[in-house]
Amino acid sequence: MPLGQIRVAPDDFPPETHACLRCGASAPMRFAGPCAACTAELRATMRGEGRAVDTEYVPKMNVTVNAVALKDD
Protein backbone atom coordinates (compact mmCIF):
# COMPACT_ATOMS: atom_id res chain seq x y z
CA MET A 1 0.00 0.00 0.00
CA PRO A 2 1.47 3.42 -0.93
CA LEU A 3 2.47 5.75 1.86
CA GLY A 4 -0.36 8.04 2.98
CA GLN A 5 -3.16 5.84 1.68
CA ILE A 6 -5.64 4.44 4.20
CA ARG A 7 -8.07 1.65 3.42
CA VAL A 8 -11.14 1.15 5.61
CA ALA A 9 -13.56 -1.75 5.48
CA PRO A 10 -17.20 -0.56 5.39
CA ASP A 11 -18.07 -3.19 8.00
CA ASP A 12 -15.88 -1.31 10.49
CA PHE A 13 -18.45 1.53 10.49
CA PRO A 14 -21.99 0.14 10.82
CA PRO A 15 -24.81 2.65 10.18
CA GLU A 16 -25.94 4.59 13.26
CA THR A 17 -28.87 6.97 13.60
CA HIS A 18 -27.71 10.53 12.92
CA ALA A 19 -29.62 13.72 12.27
CA CYS A 20 -29.35 14.85 8.65
CA LEU A 21 -27.21 17.97 8.46
CA ARG A 22 -29.49 19.40 5.77
CA CYS A 23 -33.10 18.61 6.73
CA GLY A 24 -32.68 17.42 10.34
CA ALA A 25 -34.46 14.07 9.87
CA SER A 26 -33.05 11.06 11.71
CA ALA A 27 -31.66 8.41 9.39
CA PRO A 28 -29.21 5.50 9.65
CA MET A 29 -25.86 6.69 8.27
CA ARG A 30 -22.23 5.65 8.69
CA PHE A 31 -21.07 9.24 9.08
CA ALA A 32 -22.84 12.53 9.81
CA GLY A 33 -23.96 14.29 6.65
CA PRO A 34 -26.99 14.60 4.39
CA CYS A 35 -29.50 11.74 4.42
CA ALA A 36 -30.13 9.55 1.37
CA ALA A 37 -33.16 11.62 0.29
CA CYS A 38 -31.22 14.90 0.51
CA THR A 39 -28.25 13.35 -1.31
CA ALA A 40 -30.50 12.21 -4.17
CA GLU A 41 -32.15 15.64 -4.35
CA LEU A 42 -28.80 17.43 -4.38
CA ARG A 43 -27.45 15.17 -7.12
CA ALA A 44 -30.57 15.72 -9.23
CA THR A 45 -30.56 19.52 -8.89
CA MET A 46 -26.89 20.47 -8.54
CA ARG A 47 -25.06 18.04 -10.81
CA GLY A 48 -23.35 19.63 -13.77
CA GLU A 49 -21.89 18.17 -16.92
CA GLY A 50 -18.12 17.92 -17.16
CA ARG A 51 -16.44 19.75 -19.99
CA ALA A 52 -12.96 19.97 -21.43
CA VAL A 53 -11.27 23.32 -20.95
CA ASP A 54 -8.54 24.24 -23.39
CA THR A 55 -6.33 26.81 -21.69
CA GLU A 56 -2.70 27.71 -21.85
CA TYR A 57 -0.88 29.30 -18.91
CA VAL A 58 0.42 32.76 -19.73
CA PRO A 59 2.25 34.43 -16.83
CA LYS A 60 1.40 37.98 -15.93
CA MET A 61 3.76 40.68 -17.16
CA ASN A 62 4.85 41.60 -13.62
CA VAL A 63 6.17 38.07 -12.96
CA THR A 64 9.97 38.00 -12.99
CA VAL A 65 11.98 35.00 -14.06
CA ASN A 66 13.80 33.10 -11.33
CA ALA A 67 17.49 34.11 -11.18
CA VAL A 68 18.57 30.47 -10.82
CA ALA A 69 16.73 29.58 -14.02
CA LEU A 70 18.61 32.31 -15.92
CA LYS A 71 22.04 31.26 -14.63
CA ASP A 72 24.28 29.83 -17.40
CA ASP A 73 26.56 26.99 -16.36
PDB file of N, CA, C and O in Angstrom:
ATOM      1  N   MET A   1       0.848  -1.173   0.000  1.00  0.00           N
ATOM      2  CA  MET A   1       0.000   0.000   0.000  1.00  0.00           C
ATOM      3  C   MET A   1       0.895   1.238   0.000  1.00  0.00           C
ATOM      4  O   MET A   1       1.804   1.341   0.812  1.00  0.00           O
ATOM      5  N   PRO A   2       0.653   2.213  -0.894  1.00  0.00           N
ATOM      6  CA  PRO A   2       1.473   3.422  -0.934  1.00  0.00           C
ATOM      7  C   PRO A   2       1.368   4.220   0.364  1.00  0.00           C
ATOM      8  O   PRO A   2       0.358   4.168   1.070  1.00  0.00           O
ATOM      9  N   LEU A   3       2.418   4.928   0.661  1.00  0.00           N
ATOM     10  CA  LEU A   3       2.470   5.753   1.864  1.00  0.00           C
ATOM     11  C   LEU A   3       1.386   6.817   1.819  1.00  0.00           C
ATOM     12  O   LEU A   3       1.175   7.456   0.797  1.00  0.00           O
ATOM     13  N   GLY A   4       0.668   7.013   2.903  1.00  0.00           N
ATOM     14  CA  GLY A   4      -0.360   8.035   2.984  1.00  0.00           C
ATOM     15  C   GLY A   4      -1.735   7.577   2.537  1.00  0.00           C
ATOM     16  O   GLY A   4      -2.670   8.347   2.543  1.00  0.00           O
ATOM     17  N   GLN A   5      -1.877   6.330   2.121  1.00  0.00           N
ATOM     18  CA  GLN A   5      -3.164   5.838   1.680  1.00  0.00           C
ATOM     19  C   GLN A   5      -3.743   4.940   2.762  1.00  0.00           C
ATOM     20  O   GLN A   5      -3.082   4.024   3.246  1.00  0.00           O
ATOM     21  N   ILE A   6      -4.978   5.206   3.148  1.00  0.00           N
ATOM     22  CA  ILE A   6      -5.637   4.442   4.203  1.00  0.00           C
ATOM     23  C   ILE A   6      -6.822   3.715   3.599  1.00  0.00           C
ATOM     24  O   ILE A   6      -7.608   4.299   2.867  1.00  0.00           O
ATOM     25  N   ARG A   7      -6.932   2.430   3.889  1.00  0.00           N
ATOM     26  CA  ARG A   7      -8.075   1.651   3.425  1.00  0.00           C
ATOM     27  C   ARG A   7      -8.905   1.261   4.637  1.00  0.00           C
ATOM     28  O   ARG A   7      -8.373   0.817   5.637  1.00  0.00           O
ATOM     29  N   VAL A   8     -10.224   1.431   4.511  1.00  0.00           N
ATOM     30  CA  VAL A   8     -11.137   1.150   5.606  1.00  0.00           C
ATOM     31  C   VAL A   8     -12.219   0.216   5.088  1.00  0.00           C
ATOM     32  O   VAL A   8     -12.799   0.452   4.033  1.00  0.00           O
ATOM     33  N   ALA A   9     -12.479  -0.825   5.832  1.00  0.00           N
ATOM     34  CA  ALA A   9     -13.557  -1.753   5.476  1.00  0.00           C
ATOM     35  C   ALA A   9     -14.891  -1.137   5.904  1.00  0.00           C
ATOM     36  O   ALA A   9     -15.018  -0.636   7.021  1.00  0.00           O
ATOM     37  N   PRO A  10     -15.898  -1.146   5.032  1.00  0.00           N
ATOM     38  CA  PRO A  10     -17.198  -0.565   5.389  1.00  0.00           C
ATOM     39  C   PRO A  10     -17.833  -1.229   6.606  1.00  0.00           C
ATOM     40  O   PRO A  10     -18.595  -0.591   7.335  1.00  0.00           O
ATOM     41  N   ASP A  11     -17.502  -2.504   6.840  1.00  0.00           N
ATOM     42  CA  ASP A  11     -18.072  -3.193   8.003  1.00  0.00           C
ATOM     43  C   ASP A  11     -17.543  -2.641   9.322  1.00  0.00           C
ATOM     44  O   ASP A  11     -18.132  -2.876  10.371  1.00  0.00           O
ATOM     45  N   ASP A  12     -16.427  -1.910   9.276  1.00  0.00           N
ATOM     46  CA  ASP A  12     -15.884  -1.312  10.495  1.00  0.00           C
ATOM     47  C   ASP A  12     -16.744  -0.152  10.994  1.00  0.00           C
ATOM     48  O   ASP A  12     -16.604   0.274  12.136  1.00  0.00           O
ATOM     49  N   PHE A  13     -17.607   0.396  10.129  1.00  0.00           N
ATOM     50  CA  PHE A  13     -18.447   1.527  10.492  1.00  0.00           C
ATOM     51  C   PHE A  13     -19.909   1.196  10.183  1.00  0.00           C
ATOM     52  O   PHE A  13     -20.438   1.599   9.147  1.00  0.00           O
ATOM     53  N   PRO A  14     -20.581   0.462  11.077  1.00  0.00           N
ATOM     54  CA  PRO A  14     -21.990   0.135  10.823  1.00  0.00           C
ATOM     55  C   PRO A  14     -22.844   1.408  10.899  1.00  0.00           C
ATOM     56  O   PRO A  14     -22.500   2.356  11.613  1.00  0.00           O
ATOM     57  N   PRO A  15     -23.948   1.464  10.149  1.00  0.00           N
ATOM     58  CA  PRO A  15     -24.812   2.652  10.181  1.00  0.00           C
ATOM     59  C   PRO A  15     -25.376   2.899  11.575  1.00  0.00           C
ATOM     60  O   PRO A  15     -25.803   1.976  12.264  1.00  0.00           O
ATOM     61  N   GLU A  16     -25.344   4.151  11.994  1.00  0.00           N
ATOM     62  CA  GLU A  16     -25.942   4.591  13.257  1.00  0.00           C
ATOM     63  C   GLU A  16     -26.950   5.680  12.931  1.00  0.00           C
ATOM     64  O   GLU A  16     -26.878   6.300  11.874  1.00  0.00           O
ATOM     65  N   THR A  17     -27.870   5.929  13.835  1.00  0.00           N
ATOM     66  CA  THR A  17     -28.867   6.967  13.602  1.00  0.00           C
ATOM     67  C   THR A  17     -28.240   8.332  13.880  1.00  0.00           C
ATOM     68  O   THR A  17     -27.765   8.608  14.970  1.00  0.00           O
ATOM     69  N   HIS A  18     -28.214   9.160  12.823  1.00  0.00           N
ATOM     70  CA  HIS A  18     -27.712  10.534  12.916  1.00  0.00           C
ATOM     71  C   HIS A  18     -28.787  11.467  12.386  1.00  0.00           C
ATOM     72  O   HIS A  18     -29.615  11.071  11.567  1.00  0.00           O
ATOM     73  N   ALA A  19     -28.738  12.698  12.825  1.00  0.00           N
ATOM     74  CA  ALA A  19     -29.625  13.717  12.269  1.00  0.00           C
ATOM     75  C   ALA A  19     -29.007  14.221  10.973  1.00  0.00           C
ATOM     76  O   ALA A  19     -27.807  14.495  10.903  1.00  0.00           O
ATOM     77  N   CYS A  20     -29.816  14.336   9.934  1.00  0.00           N
ATOM     78  CA  CYS A  20     -29.349  14.849   8.646  1.00  0.00           C
ATOM     79  C   CYS A  20     -28.893  16.291   8.848  1.00  0.00           C
ATOM     80  O   CYS A  20     -29.575  17.094   9.489  1.00  0.00           O
ATOM     81  N   LEU A  21     -27.743  16.623   8.308  1.00  0.00           N
ATOM     82  CA  LEU A  21     -27.213  17.973   8.463  1.00  0.00           C
ATOM     83  C   LEU A  21     -27.924  18.978   7.568  1.00  0.00           C
ATOM     84  O   LEU A  21     -27.715  20.177   7.706  1.00  0.00           O
ATOM     85  N   ARG A  22     -28.778  18.496   6.680  1.00  0.00           N
ATOM     86  CA  ARG A  22     -29.485  19.396   5.770  1.00  0.00           C
ATOM     87  C   ARG A  22     -30.942  19.590   6.188  1.00  0.00           C
ATOM     88  O   ARG A  22     -31.400  20.713   6.309  1.00  0.00           O
ATOM     89  N   CYS A  23     -31.667  18.494   6.419  1.00  0.00           N
ATOM     90  CA  CYS A  23     -33.098  18.612   6.730  1.00  0.00           C
ATOM     91  C   CYS A  23     -33.413  18.310   8.198  1.00  0.00           C
ATOM     92  O   CYS A  23     -34.507  18.588   8.662  1.00  0.00           O
ATOM     93  N   GLY A  24     -32.479  17.700   8.924  1.00  0.00           N
ATOM     94  CA  GLY A  24     -32.683  17.421  10.338  1.00  0.00           C
ATOM     95  C   GLY A  24     -33.380  16.108  10.641  1.00  0.00           C
ATOM     96  O   GLY A  24     -33.568  15.767  11.806  1.00  0.00           O
ATOM     97  N   ALA A  25     -33.781  15.351   9.649  1.00  0.00           N
ATOM     98  CA  ALA A  25     -34.455  14.069   9.866  1.00  0.00           C
ATOM     99  C   ALA A  25     -33.452  13.024  10.355  1.00  0.00           C
ATOM    100  O   ALA A  25     -32.296  13.027   9.959  1.00  0.00           O
ATOM    101  N   SER A  26     -33.907  12.143  11.229  1.00  0.00           N
ATOM    102  CA  SER A  26     -33.049  11.065  11.712  1.00  0.00           C
ATOM    103  C   SER A  26     -33.019   9.943  10.681  1.00  0.00           C
ATOM    104  O   SER A  26     -34.058   9.524  10.180  1.00  0.00           O
ATOM    105  N   ALA A  27     -31.816   9.478  10.373  1.00  0.00           N
ATOM    106  CA  ALA A  27     -31.656   8.413   9.386  1.00  0.00           C
ATOM    107  C   ALA A  27     -30.414   7.606   9.734  1.00  0.00           C
ATOM    108  O   ALA A  27     -29.457   8.140  10.293  1.00  0.00           O
ATOM    109  N   PRO A  28     -30.411   6.300   9.406  1.00  0.00           N
ATOM    110  CA  PRO A  28     -29.207   5.503   9.646  1.00  0.00           C
ATOM    111  C   PRO A  28     -28.124   5.852   8.622  1.00  0.00           C
ATOM    112  O   PRO A  28     -28.341   5.763   7.413  1.00  0.00           O
ATOM    113  N   MET A  29     -26.979   6.306   9.130  1.00  0.00           N
ATOM    114  CA  MET A  29     -25.856   6.692   8.269  1.00  0.00           C
ATOM    115  C   MET A  29     -24.562   6.249   8.932  1.00  0.00           C
ATOM    116  O   MET A  29     -24.481   6.160  10.150  1.00  0.00           O
ATOM    117  N   ARG A  30     -23.536   5.999   8.136  1.00  0.00           N
ATOM    118  CA  ARG A  30     -22.227   5.645   8.691  1.00  0.00           C
ATOM    119  C   ARG A  30     -21.535   6.857   9.281  1.00  0.00           C
ATOM    120  O   ARG A  30     -20.835   6.776  10.272  1.00  0.00           O
ATOM    121  N   PHE A  31     -21.696   8.001   8.630  1.00  0.00           N
ATOM    122  CA  PHE A  31     -21.072   9.244   9.081  1.00  0.00           C
ATOM    123  C   PHE A  31     -22.118  10.341   9.043  1.00  0.00           C
ATOM    124  O   PHE A  31     -23.084  10.268   8.290  1.00  0.00           O
ATOM    125  N   ALA A  32     -21.918  11.398   9.811  1.00  0.00           N
ATOM    126  CA  ALA A  32     -22.835  12.525   9.806  1.00  0.00           C
ATOM    127  C   ALA A  32     -22.750  13.228   8.459  1.00  0.00           C
ATOM    128  O   ALA A  32     -21.675  13.404   7.898  1.00  0.00           O
ATOM    129  N   GLY A  33     -23.897  13.619   7.936  1.00  0.00           N
ATOM    130  CA  GLY A  33     -23.959  14.292   6.650  1.00  0.00           C
ATOM    131  C   GLY A  33     -25.397  14.347   6.184  1.00  0.00           C
ATOM    132  O   GLY A  33     -26.317  14.154   6.964  1.00  0.00           O
ATOM    133  N   PRO A  34     -25.616  14.589   4.894  1.00  0.00           N
ATOM    134  CA  PRO A  34     -26.988  14.601   4.389  1.00  0.00           C
ATOM    135  C   PRO A  34     -27.544  13.180   4.289  1.00  0.00           C
ATOM    136  O   PRO A  34     -26.812  12.234   4.019  1.00  0.00           O
ATOM    137  N   CYS A  35     -28.858  13.051   4.507  1.00  0.00           N
ATOM    138  CA  CYS A  35     -29.498  11.736   4.418  1.00  0.00           C
ATOM    139  C   CYS A  35     -29.597  11.312   2.953  1.00  0.00           C
ATOM    140  O   CYS A  35     -29.281  12.072   2.042  1.00  0.00           O
ATOM    141  N   ALA A  36     -30.045  10.089   2.721  1.00  0.00           N
ATOM    142  CA  ALA A  36     -30.126   9.549   1.368  1.00  0.00           C
ATOM    143  C   ALA A  36     -31.078  10.369   0.500  1.00  0.00           C
ATOM    144  O   ALA A  36     -30.807  10.609  -0.684  1.00  0.00           O
ATOM    145  N   ALA A  37     -32.202  10.830   1.065  1.00  0.00           N
ATOM    146  CA  ALA A  37     -33.161  11.623   0.293  1.00  0.00           C
ATOM    147  C   ALA A  37     -32.556  12.967  -0.106  1.00  0.00           C
ATOM    148  O   ALA A  37     -32.702  13.414  -1.247  1.00  0.00           O
ATOM    149  N   CYS A  38     -31.863  13.617   0.821  1.00  0.00           N
ATOM    150  CA  CYS A  38     -31.221  14.902   0.514  1.00  0.00           C
ATOM    151  C   CYS A  38     -30.092  14.712  -0.494  1.00  0.00           C
ATOM    152  O   CYS A  38     -29.901  15.539  -1.391  1.00  0.00           O
ATOM    153  N   THR A  39     -29.337  13.622  -0.372  1.00  0.00           N
ATOM    154  CA  THR A  39     -28.251  13.354  -1.309  1.00  0.00           C
ATOM    155  C   THR A  39     -28.804  13.164  -2.718  1.00  0.00           C
ATOM    156  O   THR A  39     -28.264  13.720  -3.680  1.00  0.00           O
ATOM    157  N   ALA A  40     -29.893  12.420  -2.851  1.00  0.00           N
ATOM    158  CA  ALA A  40     -30.504  12.214  -4.166  1.00  0.00           C
ATOM    159  C   ALA A  40     -31.023  13.531  -4.737  1.00  0.00           C
ATOM    160  O   ALA A  40     -30.857  13.817  -5.928  1.00  0.00           O
ATOM    161  N   GLU A  41     -31.637  14.355  -3.884  1.00  0.00           N
ATOM    162  CA  GLU A  41     -32.151  15.643  -4.348  1.00  0.00           C
ATOM    163  C   GLU A  41     -31.018  16.564  -4.786  1.00  0.00           C
ATOM    164  O   GLU A  41     -31.110  17.230  -5.824  1.00  0.00           O
ATOM    165  N   LEU A  42     -29.939  16.595  -4.018  1.00  0.00           N
ATOM    166  CA  LEU A  42     -28.799  17.435  -4.379  1.00  0.00           C
ATOM    167  C   LEU A  42     -28.155  16.978  -5.682  1.00  0.00           C
ATOM    168  O   LEU A  42     -27.786  17.800  -6.527  1.00  0.00           O
ATOM    169  N   ARG A  43     -28.023  15.672  -5.867  1.00  0.00           N
ATOM    170  CA  ARG A  43     -27.447  15.166  -7.118  1.00  0.00           C
ATOM    171  C   ARG A  43     -28.326  15.491  -8.310  1.00  0.00           C
ATOM    172  O   ARG A  43     -27.834  15.783  -9.399  1.00  0.00           O
ATOM    173  N   ALA A  44     -29.647  15.444  -8.126  1.00  0.00           N
ATOM    174  CA  ALA A  44     -30.570  15.725  -9.231  1.00  0.00           C
ATOM    175  C   ALA A  44     -30.574  17.206  -9.596  1.00  0.00           C
ATOM    176  O   ALA A  44     -30.681  17.561 -10.767  1.00  0.00           O
ATOM    177  N   THR A  45     -30.433  18.085  -8.614  1.00  0.00           N
ATOM    178  CA  THR A  45     -30.561  19.517  -8.885  1.00  0.00           C
ATOM    179  C   THR A  45     -29.230  20.220  -9.097  1.00  0.00           C
ATOM    180  O   THR A  45     -29.167  21.218  -9.814  1.00  0.00           O
ATOM    181  N   MET A  46     -28.159  19.742  -8.501  1.00  0.00           N
ATOM    182  CA  MET A  46     -26.892  20.470  -8.536  1.00  0.00           C
ATOM    183  C   MET A  46     -25.836  19.870  -9.447  1.00  0.00           C
ATOM    184  O   MET A  46     -24.791  20.463  -9.651  1.00  0.00           O
ATOM    185  N   ARG A  47     -26.072  18.695  -9.994  1.00  0.00           N
ATOM    186  CA  ARG A  47     -25.061  18.039 -10.815  1.00  0.00           C
ATOM    187  C   ARG A  47     -24.893  18.782 -12.133  1.00  0.00           C
ATOM    188  O   ARG A  47     -25.841  19.153 -12.791  1.00  0.00           O
ATOM    189  N   GLY A  48     -23.658  18.983 -12.509  1.00  0.00           N
ATOM    190  CA  GLY A  48     -23.352  19.634 -13.773  1.00  0.00           C
ATOM    191  C   GLY A  48     -22.612  18.674 -14.683  1.00  0.00           C
ATOM    192  O   GLY A  48     -22.072  17.668 -14.248  1.00  0.00           O
ATOM    193  N   GLU A  49     -22.599  18.980 -15.947  1.00  0.00           N
ATOM    194  CA  GLU A  49     -21.894  18.166 -16.917  1.00  0.00           C
ATOM    195  C   GLU A  49     -20.436  18.595 -16.976  1.00  0.00           C
ATOM    196  O   GLU A  49     -20.131  19.786 -16.968  1.00  0.00           O
ATOM    197  N   GLY A  50     -19.542  17.624 -17.036  1.00  0.00           N
ATOM    198  CA  GLY A  50     -18.125  17.924 -17.156  1.00  0.00           C
ATOM    199  C   GLY A  50     -17.811  18.396 -18.567  1.00  0.00           C
ATOM    200  O   GLY A  50     -18.467  18.029 -19.530  1.00  0.00           O
ATOM    201  N   ARG A  51     -16.823  19.258 -18.680  1.00  0.00           N
ATOM    202  CA  ARG A  51     -16.443  19.746 -19.993  1.00  0.00           C
ATOM    203  C   ARG A  51     -14.938  19.915 -20.056  1.00  0.00           C
ATOM    204  O   ARG A  51     -14.283  20.146 -19.044  1.00  0.00           O
ATOM    205  N   ALA A  52     -14.392  19.789 -21.229  1.00  0.00           N
ATOM    206  CA  ALA A  52     -12.955  19.970 -21.427  1.00  0.00           C
ATOM    207  C   ALA A  52     -12.672  21.460 -21.574  1.00  0.00           C
ATOM    208  O   ALA A  52     -13.370  22.168 -22.298  1.00  0.00           O
ATOM    209  N   VAL A  53     -11.651  21.920 -20.888  1.00  0.00           N
ATOM    210  CA  VAL A  53     -11.269  23.321 -20.951  1.00  0.00           C
ATOM    211  C   VAL A  53      -9.894  23.393 -21.583  1.00  0.00           C
ATOM    212  O   VAL A  53      -8.934  22.805 -21.084  1.00  0.00           O
ATOM    213  N   ASP A  54      -9.801  24.101 -22.685  1.00  0.00           N
ATOM    214  CA  ASP A  54      -8.537  24.235 -23.393  1.00  0.00           C
ATOM    215  C   ASP A  54      -7.921  25.586 -23.039  1.00  0.00           C
ATOM    216  O   ASP A  54      -8.331  26.625 -23.557  1.00  0.00           O
ATOM    217  N   THR A  55      -6.977  25.571 -22.104  1.00  0.00           N
ATOM    218  CA  THR A  55      -6.330  26.808 -21.688  1.00  0.00           C
ATOM    219  C   THR A  55      -4.829  26.628 -21.715  1.00  0.00           C
ATOM    220  O   THR A  55      -4.300  25.532 -21.579  1.00  0.00           O
ATOM    221  N   GLU A  56      -4.146  27.707 -21.880  1.00  0.00           N
ATOM    222  CA  GLU A  56      -2.696  27.708 -21.848  1.00  0.00           C
ATOM    223  C   GLU A  56      -2.267  28.739 -20.825  1.00  0.00           C
ATOM    224  O   GLU A  56      -2.789  29.856 -20.802  1.00  0.00           O
ATOM    225  N   TYR A  57      -1.341  28.382 -19.955  1.00  0.00           N
ATOM    226  CA  TYR A  57      -0.883  29.299 -18.911  1.00  0.00           C
ATOM    227  C   TYR A  57      -0.002  30.378 -19.525  1.00  0.00           C
ATOM    228  O   TYR A  57       0.985  30.092 -20.187  1.00  0.00           O
ATOM    229  N   VAL A  58      -0.377  31.615 -19.300  1.00  0.00           N
ATOM    230  CA  VAL A  58       0.420  32.762 -19.733  1.00  0.00           C
ATOM    231  C   VAL A  58       0.692  33.578 -18.482  1.00  0.00           C
ATOM    232  O   VAL A  58      -0.232  34.113 -17.873  1.00  0.00           O
ATOM    233  N   PRO A  59       1.966  33.682 -18.058  1.00  0.00           N
ATOM    234  CA  PRO A  59       2.254  34.431 -16.835  1.00  0.00           C
ATOM    235  C   PRO A  59       1.965  35.912 -17.000  1.00  0.00           C
ATOM    236  O   PRO A  59       2.039  36.458 -18.109  1.00  0.00           O
ATOM    237  N   LYS A  60       1.636  36.548 -15.900  1.00  0.00           N
ATOM    238  CA  LYS A  60       1.395  37.983 -15.932  1.00  0.00           C
ATOM    239  C   LYS A  60       2.690  38.718 -16.249  1.00  0.00           C
ATOM    240  O   LYS A  60       3.781  38.208 -16.027  1.00  0.00           O
ATOM    241  N   MET A  61       2.582  39.909 -16.752  1.00  0.00           N
ATOM    242  CA  MET A  61       3.757  40.682 -17.158  1.00  0.00           C
ATOM    243  C   MET A  61       4.635  41.058 -15.968  1.00  0.00           C
ATOM    244  O   MET A  61       5.828  41.261 -16.115  1.00  0.00           O
ATOM    245  N   ASN A  62       4.052  41.186 -14.778  1.00  0.00           N
ATOM    246  CA  ASN A  62       4.847  41.598 -13.623  1.00  0.00           C
ATOM    247  C   ASN A  62       5.574  40.423 -12.949  1.00  0.00           C
ATOM    248  O   ASN A  62       6.223  40.607 -11.936  1.00  0.00           O
ATOM    249  N   VAL A  63       5.482  39.230 -13.511  1.00  0.00           N
ATOM    250  CA  VAL A  63       6.169  38.067 -12.961  1.00  0.00           C
ATOM    251  C   VAL A  63       7.599  38.060 -13.486  1.00  0.00           C
ATOM    252  O   VAL A  63       7.831  38.126 -14.689  1.00  0.00           O
ATOM    253  N   THR A  64       8.568  38.010 -12.572  1.00  0.00           N
ATOM    254  CA  THR A  64       9.968  38.004 -12.989  1.00  0.00           C
ATOM    255  C   THR A  64      10.480  36.572 -13.037  1.00  0.00           C
ATOM    256  O   THR A  64      10.054  35.718 -12.264  1.00  0.00           O
ATOM    257  N   VAL A  65      11.410  36.323 -13.899  1.00  0.00           N
ATOM    258  CA  VAL A  65      11.980  34.998 -14.056  1.00  0.00           C
ATOM    259  C   VAL A  65      12.917  34.737 -12.892  1.00  0.00           C
ATOM    260  O   VAL A  65      13.650  35.618 -12.446  1.00  0.00           O
ATOM    261  N   ASN A  66      12.939  33.507 -12.427  1.00  0.00           N
ATOM    262  CA  ASN A  66      13.802  33.104 -11.330  1.00  0.00           C
ATOM    263  C   ASN A  66      15.268  33.264 -11.741  1.00  0.00           C
ATOM    264  O   ASN A  66      15.677  32.843 -12.821  1.00  0.00           O
ATOM    265  N   ALA A  67      16.089  33.861 -10.868  1.00  0.00           N
ATOM    266  CA  ALA A  67      17.487  34.108 -11.184  1.00  0.00           C
ATOM    267  C   ALA A  67      18.254  32.804 -11.397  1.00  0.00           C
ATOM    268  O   ALA A  67      19.179  32.729 -12.200  1.00  0.00           O
ATOM    269  N   VAL A  68      17.887  31.752 -10.675  1.00  0.00           N
ATOM    270  CA  VAL A  68      18.572  30.473 -10.821  1.00  0.00           C
ATOM    271  C   VAL A  68      18.285  29.892 -12.199  1.00  0.00           C
ATOM    272  O   VAL A  68      19.152  29.284 -12.831  1.00  0.00           O
ATOM    273  N   ALA A  69      17.085  30.098 -12.719  1.00  0.00           N
ATOM    274  CA  ALA A  69      16.728  29.577 -14.021  1.00  0.00           C
ATOM    275  C   ALA A  69      17.502  30.293 -15.131  1.00  0.00           C
ATOM    276  O   ALA A  69      17.758  29.727 -16.193  1.00  0.00           O
ATOM    277  N   LEU A  70      17.892  31.530 -14.902  1.00  0.00           N
ATOM    278  CA  LEU A  70      18.613  32.307 -15.920  1.00  0.00           C
ATOM    279  C   LEU A  70      20.117  32.049 -15.865  1.00  0.00           C
ATOM    280  O   LEU A  70      20.831  32.400 -16.804  1.00  0.00           O
ATOM    281  N   LYS A  71      20.598  31.448 -14.811  1.00  0.00           N
ATOM    282  CA  LYS A  71      22.042  31.260 -14.625  1.00  0.00           C
ATOM    283  C   LYS A  71      22.582  30.279 -15.674  1.00  0.00           C
ATOM    284  O   LYS A  71      22.059  29.191 -15.864  1.00  0.00           O
ATOM    285  N   ASP A  72      23.633  30.690 -16.400  1.00  0.00           N
ATOM    286  CA  ASP A  72      24.282  29.827 -17.403  1.00  0.00           C
ATOM    287  C   ASP A  72      25.441  29.095 -16.760  1.00  0.00           C
ATOM    288  O   ASP A  72      26.332  29.699 -16.169  1.00  0.00           O
ATOM    289  N   ASP A  73      25.445  27.790 -16.891  1.00  0.00           N
ATOM    290  CA  ASP A  73      26.559  26.994 -16.360  1.00  0.00           C
ATOM    291  C   ASP A  73      27.442  26.511 -17.474  1.00  0.00           C
ATOM    292  O   ASP A  73      27.103  26.119 -18.498  1.00  0.00           O
TER     293      ASP A  73
END
